[in-house]
């Protein structure tokens, strides 16, 4: 198989969960000995992974440029994966025109429109409603999903949402969480006594993470610090803006440390991970990493959404500030319950995120979808309709006639 991935950005596994997720996918494909090409219109970055080192060809492509037409003709891949719906919008019609037999896959990372809609609800200080997704972003993202042969969904909740509310056929969706190695034994990780302080980590360019930092600074840390005056809160994340670094206050124990060279190292030194996320989507890489490093976490229902099924969380889930603070104090000081929560994290990882379970499922699904793509396309009328070039032909014809009539009238 030859797989072409069109990336919104170059993968940065140490900067974001999306970067880690992409590397998991790339490694799964390379283990099959597939030929993999990663192309992106984005500029290279200092934190991007060295894809050539793991046998993946890389190509810089241009937006709104016919040079892509020749590129896709020459590459002639068996499968094309769009990393986020914006890449499907930009390149999907070119792929369909010049490489019509390729299986078209969308990797969502999370539902952008759901995250955006939840953000708007938070800004307006009201509960989220499904109708909040009925906007331009929602229409664009759901249309891209319908146009593709298969969409990879990281969240079970979002998969169900697409089926129940937006009529996406179940055959065109595949739930695929993070694909991870087995968790380390607790004995190989730093003990309760060897750890200190709190940690919060996340890419500052991701709006939910910045909002969580503000929640910690203004609503949570002042009270938490009074209860635990020797504790510190260490804030890590890629691309911290000046407005974030200005929050640093050593006297208050609120330390904005920015980029972490080794996120797992700093995570396993902390006693607790704090993630007061008020909006977002998908599943949270920082909370999975906390489980991997044996670090219990305090988060919200949005933070833990679709991450643990019916299993007990590796910490406490609450949306109330007072309960969040109480839980943080309790677990920070109680070794017995802290160790129990650490075990809960390992149980979740073993039950839901093992690479050895999910990689074969992914490869099998892609191979089946490739073989059945023509039949699935015929059956999915919405997808066929949304790919049809004439959807707006009546509008354009009307506008053409209107302009023609105006011209004729001016001549008369």
PDB file of N, CA, C and O in Angstrom, residues 170-199:
ATOM      1  N   UNK A 170     -22.566   4.374  10.103  1.00  0.00           N
ATOM      2  CA  UNK A 170     -21.622   3.723  11.013  1.00  0.00           C
ATOM      3  C   UNK A 170     -20.477   3.074  10.243  1.00  0.00           C
ATOM      4  O   UNK A 170     -19.349   2.978  10.743  1.00  0.00           O
ATOM      5  N   UNK A 171     -20.752   2.636   9.015  1.00  0.00           N
ATOM      6  CA  UNK A 171     -19.729   1.992   8.177  1.00  0.00           C
ATOM      7  C   UNK A 171     -18.602   2.949   7.806  1.00  0.00           C
ATOM      8  O   UNK A 171     -17.510   2.515   7.423  1.00  0.00           O
ATOM      9  N   UNK A 172     -18.864   4.248   7.911  1.00  0.00           N
ATOM     10  CA  UNK A 172     -17.881   5.248   7.493  1.00  0.00           C
ATOM     11  C   UNK A 172     -17.109   5.845   8.671  1.00  0.00           C
ATOM     12  O   UNK A 172     -16.364   6.812   8.490  1.00  0.00           O
ATOM     13  N   UNK A 173     -17.296   5.277   9.856  1.00  0.00           N
ATOM     14  CA  UNK A 173     -16.615   5.777  11.051  1.00  0.00           C
ATOM     15  C   UNK A 173     -15.845   4.649  11.721  1.00  0.00           C
ATOM     16  O   UNK A 173     -16.291   3.501  11.722  1.00  0.00           O
ATOM     17  N   UNK A 174     -14.709   4.990  12.296  1.00  0.00           N
ATOM     18  CA  UNK A 174     -13.928   3.994  13.031  1.00  0.00           C
ATOM     19  C   UNK A 174     -13.393   4.633  14.295  1.00  0.00           C
ATOM     20  O   UNK A 174     -12.618   5.599  14.249  1.00  0.00           O
ATOM     21  N   UNK A 175     -13.829   4.105  15.438  1.00  0.00           N
ATOM     22  CA  UNK A 175     -13.335   4.604  16.721  1.00  0.00           C
ATOM     23  C   UNK A 175     -11.930   4.081  16.956  1.00  0.00           C
ATOM     24  O   UNK A 175     -11.690   2.880  16.997  1.00  0.00           O
ATOM     25  N   UNK A 176     -10.989   5.016  17.093  1.00  0.00           N
ATOM     26  CA  UNK A 176      -9.582   4.646  17.272  1.00  0.00           C
ATOM     27  C   UNK A 176      -8.960   5.561  18.315  1.00  0.00           C
ATOM     28  O   UNK A 176      -8.571   6.698  18.018  1.00  0.00           O
ATOM     29  N   UNK A 177      -8.841   5.106  19.567  1.00  0.00           N
ATOM     30  CA  UNK A 177      -8.211   5.941  20.605  1.00  0.00           C
ATOM     31  C   UNK A 177      -6.699   5.951  20.435  1.00  0.00           C
ATOM     32  O   UNK A 177      -6.163   5.455  19.432  1.00  0.00           O
ATOM     33  N   UNK A 178      -5.987   6.501  21.406  1.00  0.00           N
ATOM     34  CA  UNK A 178      -4.531   6.441  21.378  1.00  0.00           C
ATOM     35  C   UNK A 178      -4.084   4.984  21.379  1.00  0.00           C
ATOM     36  O   UNK A 178      -4.727   4.114  21.984  1.00  0.00           O
ATOM     37  N   UNK A 179      -2.972   4.716  20.691  1.00  0.00           N
ATOM     38  CA  UNK A 179      -2.406   3.367  20.618  1.00  0.00           C
ATOM     39  C   UNK A 179      -1.077   3.393  21.374  1.00  0.00           C
ATOM     40  O   UNK A 179      -0.084   3.930  20.886  1.00  0.00           O
ATOM     41  N   UNK A 180      -1.067   2.777  22.556  1.00  0.00           N
ATOM     42  CA  UNK A 180       0.051   2.961  23.489  1.00  0.00           C
ATOM     43  C   UNK A 180       0.670   1.635  23.918  1.00  0.00           C
ATOM     44  O   UNK A 180       0.008   0.594  23.900  1.00  0.00           O
ATOM     45  N   UNK A 181       1.930   1.673  24.345  1.00  0.00           N
ATOM     46  CA  UNK A 181       2.547   0.471  24.930  1.00  0.00           C
ATOM     47  C   UNK A 181       1.928   0.190  26.298  1.00  0.00           C
ATOM     48  O   UNK A 181       1.276   1.068  26.881  1.00  0.00           O
ATOM     49  N   UNK A 182       2.127  -1.014  26.841  1.00  0.00           N
ATOM     50  CA  UNK A 182       1.595  -1.313  28.172  1.00  0.00           C
ATOM     51  C   UNK A 182       2.164  -0.350  29.211  1.00  0.00           C
ATOM     52  O   UNK A 182       3.311   0.101  29.077  1.00  0.00           O
ATOM     53  N   UNK A 183       1.375  -0.014  30.240  1.00  0.00           N
ATOM     54  CA  UNK A 183       1.873   0.905  31.272  1.00  0.00           C
ATOM     55  C   UNK A 183       3.023   0.293  32.061  1.00  0.00           C
ATOM     56  O   UNK A 183       3.124  -0.925  32.204  1.00  0.00           O
ATOM     57  N   UNK A 184       3.877   1.159  32.587  1.00  0.00           N
ATOM     58  CA  UNK A 184       4.990   0.708  33.423  1.00  0.00           C
ATOM     59  C   UNK A 184       4.471   0.190  34.764  1.00  0.00           C
ATOM     60  O   UNK A 184       3.414   0.599  35.244  1.00  0.00           O
ATOM     61  N   UNK A 185       5.217  -0.696  35.353  1.00  0.00           N
ATOM     62  CA  UNK A 185       4.897  -1.150  36.705  1.00  0.00           C
ATOM     63  C   UNK A 185       5.082   0.014  37.679  1.00  0.00           C
ATOM     64  O   UNK A 185       6.024   0.812  37.536  1.00  0.00           O
ATOM     65  N   UNK A 186       4.200   0.098  38.663  1.00  0.00           N
ATOM     66  CA  UNK A 186       4.268   1.196  39.630  1.00  0.00           C
ATOM     67  C   UNK A 186       5.629   1.239  40.322  1.00  0.00           C
ATOM     68  O   UNK A 186       6.155   2.319  40.619  1.00  0.00           O
ATOM     69  N   UNK A 187       6.216   0.081  40.538  1.00  0.00           N
ATOM     70  CA  UNK A 187       7.501   0.019  41.251  1.00  0.00           C
ATOM     71  C   UNK A 187       8.628   0.706  40.477  1.00  0.00           C
ATOM     72  O   UNK A 187       9.631   1.121  41.069  1.00  0.00           O
ATOM     73  N   UNK A 188       8.461   0.825  39.149  1.00  0.00           N
ATOM     74  CA  UNK A 188       9.508   1.452  38.337  1.00  0.00           C
ATOM     75  C   UNK A 188       9.342   2.965  38.245  1.00  0.00           C
ATOM     76  O   UNK A 188      10.190   3.649  37.658  1.00  0.00           O
ATOM     77  N   UNK A 189       8.259   3.480  38.811  1.00  0.00           N
ATOM     78  CA  UNK A 189       7.982   4.919  38.778  1.00  0.00           C
ATOM     79  C   UNK A 189       8.295   5.557  40.125  1.00  0.00           C
ATOM     80  O   UNK A 189       8.318   4.858  41.149  1.00  0.00           O
ATOM     81  N   UNK A 190       8.531   6.873  40.162  1.00  0.00           N
ATOM     82  CA  UNK A 190       8.778   7.539  41.453  1.00  0.00           C
ATOM     83  C   UNK A 190       7.606   7.316  42.421  1.00  0.00           C
ATOM     84  O   UNK A 190       6.439   7.332  42.014  1.00  0.00           O
ATOM     85  N   UNK A 191       7.930   7.098  43.679  1.00  0.00           N
ATOM     86  CA  UNK A 191       6.913   6.829  44.699  1.00  0.00           C
ATOM     87  C   UNK A 191       6.190   8.105  45.121  1.00  0.00           C
ATOM     88  O   UNK A 191       6.573   9.219  44.736  1.00  0.00           O
ATOM     89  N   UNK A 192       5.159   7.950  45.918  1.00  0.00           N
ATOM     90  CA  UNK A 192       4.417   9.077  46.490  1.00  0.00           C
ATOM     91  C   UNK A 192       5.373  10.028  47.210  1.00  0.00           C
ATOM     92  O   UNK A 192       5.333  11.247  47.007  1.00  0.00           O
ATOM     93  N   UNK A 193       6.248   9.460  48.029  1.00  0.00           N
ATOM     94  CA  UNK A 193       7.171  10.284  48.818  1.00  0.00           C
ATOM     95  C   UNK A 193       8.199  11.001  47.943  1.00  0.00           C
ATOM     96  O   UNK A 193       8.679  12.087  48.304  1.00  0.00           O
ATOM     97  N   UNK A 194       8.554  10.393  46.819  1.00  0.00           N
ATOM     98  CA  UNK A 194       9.597  10.968  45.959  1.00  0.00           C
ATOM     99  C   UNK A 194       9.077  12.104  45.084  1.00  0.00           C
ATOM    100  O   UNK A 194       9.867  12.810  44.445  1.00  0.00           O
ATOM    101  N   UNK A 195       7.769  12.278  45.063  1.00  0.00           N
ATOM    102  CA  UNK A 195       7.169  13.312  44.220  1.00  0.00           C
ATOM    103  C   UNK A 195       6.754  14.522  45.052  1.00  0.00           C
ATOM    104  O   UNK A 195       6.478  14.403  46.243  1.00  0.00           O
ATOM    105  N   UNK A 196       6.668  15.656  44.354  1.00  0.00           N
ATOM    106  CA  UNK A 196       6.159  16.854  45.022  1.00  0.00           C
ATOM    107  C   UNK A 196       5.556  17.799  43.987  1.00  0.00           C
ATOM    108  O   UNK A 196       5.830  17.696  42.785  1.00  0.00           O
ATOM    109  N   UNK A 197       4.714  18.666  44.443  1.00  0.00           N
ATOM    110  CA  UNK A 197       4.119  19.737  43.639  1.00  0.00           C
ATOM    111  C   UNK A 197       3.038  19.226  42.671  1.00  0.00           C
ATOM    112  O   UNK A 197       2.842  18.032  42.491  1.00  0.00           O
ATOM    113  N   UNK A 198       2.370  20.199  42.059  1.00  0.00           N
ATOM    114  CA  UNK A 198       1.321  19.946  41.076  1.00  0.00           C
ATOM    115  C   UNK A 198       1.846  20.299  39.685  1.00  0.00           C
ATOM    116  O   UNK A 198       2.733  21.137  39.538  1.00  0.00           O
ATOM    117  N   UNK A 199       1.232  19.684  38.671  1.00  0.00           N
ATOM    118  CA  UNK A 199       1.607  19.998  37.293  1.00  0.00           C
ATOM    119  C   UNK A 199       0.352  20.249  36.463  1.00  0.00           C
ATOM    120  O   UNK A 199      -0.703  19.630  36.677  1.00  0.00           O
TER     121      UNK A 199
END
